[in-house]
Each structure stands twice: as structure tokens, then as C-alpha cells.
Amino acid sequence: MISGQNRVWLHYIKDIIAADVYSGVFLASYMRHSGITKSYVSSLEVVDLQRYKVIKNTPRVRQAIKERSHVPFVFVVGKN
């Protein structure tokens, strides 16, 4: 309950849960935009245990995700 109002949470495609249709559409369009532009890469790091490196630079992170994400002991982690 939000401020005394009854809200029904709706489950949309791609695991979006929203209280109304407009919020669900906004979240779906934002997720589509961030997936196309790859704007989330600036908040990621790649930990490469085979080379003993932590890659923090955004262009290199993008390259490492593309080339080395399938290699064992290479992990994509979020910055906190």
C-alpha cells in the first residue's frame, strides 16, 4: 500500500513489474534504450583471473565483454 491507496502490481514482459501501464511502458522503453546504447557498461568492471587484471576503463570493458566473456574465470561485475 502506498499512502493509503490500493495498488495492484502488474507483471509485464521481460520481468517488468509496475503499478500501472504507463510505468511499465516507460521501464520497457528505458531498458530497450539502455540495451541498444549499452549505456550500462560504465557501471561495470571485468575481473580477468587468467591475466590477474581488473578492467575498469569503459572502452576496454566493452571490448572485454565482447571478446572474453565466454572464457572461464573472466567475470563481469557491477561497481558499487
CSV table of C-alpha atoms in Angstrom, one decimal:
chain,number,residue,atom,x,y,z
A,1,MET,CA,0.0,0.0,0.0
A,2,ILE,CA,1.3,3.4,-1.0
A,3,SER,CA,-0.1,6.3,1.0
A,4,GLY,CA,-3.4,4.6,1.7
A,5,GLN,CA,-4.1,3.7,-1.9
A,6,ASN,CA,-4.7,0.1,-3.1
A,7,ARG,CA,-2.2,-0.7,-5.8
A,8,VAL,CA,-2.2,-3.8,-8.0
A,9,TRP,CA,1.3,-4.7,-9.3
A,10,LEU,CA,1.2,-6.0,-12.9
A,11,HIS,CA,3.7,-8.3,-14.4
A,12,TYR,CA,4.8,-7.4,-17.9
A,13,ILE,CA,7.2,-9.0,-20.4
A,14,LYS,CA,10.9,-9.1,-19.7
A,15,ASP,CA,10.2,-9.4,-15.9
A,16,ILE,CA,8.9,-5.8,-15.5
A,17,ILE,CA,6.6,-5.3,-12.5
A,18,ALA,CA,4.8,-2.0,-12.4
A,19,ALA,CA,1.8,-0.4,-10.7
A,20,ASP,CA,0.3,1.0,-13.9
A,21,VAL,CA,0.6,0.7,-17.6
A,22,TYR,CA,2.5,4.0,-18.1
A,23,SER,CA,5.2,2.9,-15.7
A,24,GLY,CA,5.5,-0.5,-17.4
A,25,VAL,CA,5.8,1.1,-20.8
A,26,PHE,CA,8.4,3.6,-19.5
A,27,LEU,CA,10.5,0.9,-17.9
A,28,ALA,CA,10.3,-1.3,-21.1
A,29,SER,CA,11.4,1.6,-23.3
A,30,TYR,CA,14.2,2.6,-20.9
A,31,MET,CA,15.5,-1.0,-20.8
A,32,ARG,CA,15.4,-1.2,-24.6
A,33,HIS,CA,17.2,2.1,-24.9
A,34,SER,CA,19.9,1.1,-22.4
A,35,GLY,CA,20.3,-2.2,-24.2
A,36,ILE,CA,20.8,-0.6,-27.6
A,37,THR,CA,23.1,2.2,-26.5
A,38,LYS,CA,25.0,0.0,-24.0
A,39,SER,CA,24.9,2.9,-21.5
A,40,TYR,CA,25.2,0.4,-18.6
A,41,VAL,CA,28.8,-0.5,-19.4
A,42,SER,CA,30.1,2.5,-17.5
A,43,SER,CA,28.9,0.8,-14.3
A,44,LEU,CA,30.6,-2.5,-14.9
A,45,GLU,CA,34.1,-3.9,-14.4
A,46,VAL,CA,35.6,-7.1,-15.8
A,47,VAL,CA,37.7,-9.3,-13.5
A,48,ASP,CA,40.1,-11.5,-15.5
A,49,LEU,CA,41.6,-14.1,-13.2
A,50,GLN,CA,43.6,-15.7,-16.0
A,51,ARG,CA,45.6,-12.5,-16.6
A,52,TYR,CA,45.3,-11.2,-13.0
A,53,LYS,CA,43.7,-7.9,-14.2
A,54,VAL,CA,40.7,-5.8,-13.2
A,55,ILE,CA,39.5,-3.8,-16.3
A,56,LYS,CA,37.8,-0.5,-15.3
A,57,ASN,CA,38.1,1.6,-18.4
A,58,THR,CA,34.8,1.8,-20.3
A,59,PRO,CA,36.0,1.1,-23.8
A,60,ARG,CA,38.1,-1.8,-22.6
A,61,VAL,CA,35.2,-3.2,-20.5
A,62,ARG,CA,33.1,-3.1,-23.7
A,63,GLN,CA,35.8,-4.9,-25.6
A,64,ALA,CA,36.4,-7.5,-22.9
A,65,ILE,CA,32.7,-8.3,-22.6
A,66,LYS,CA,32.6,-8.8,-26.4
A,67,GLU,CA,35.7,-10.9,-26.6
A,68,ARG,CA,36.4,-12.6,-23.3
A,69,SER,CA,33.1,-13.1,-21.6
A,70,HIS,CA,32.9,-16.8,-22.7
A,71,VAL,CA,36.4,-17.6,-21.4
A,72,PRO,CA,36.5,-19.4,-18.0
A,73,PHE,CA,37.5,-17.2,-14.9
A,74,VAL,CA,36.5,-14.0,-16.6
A,75,PHE,CA,33.7,-12.3,-14.6
A,76,VAL,CA,31.6,-9.2,-15.3
A,77,VAL,CA,30.8,-7.4,-12.0
A,78,GLY,CA,29.0,-4.2,-11.1
A,79,LYS,CA,30.7,-1.3,-9.5
A,80,ASN,CA,29.4,-0.4,-6.0
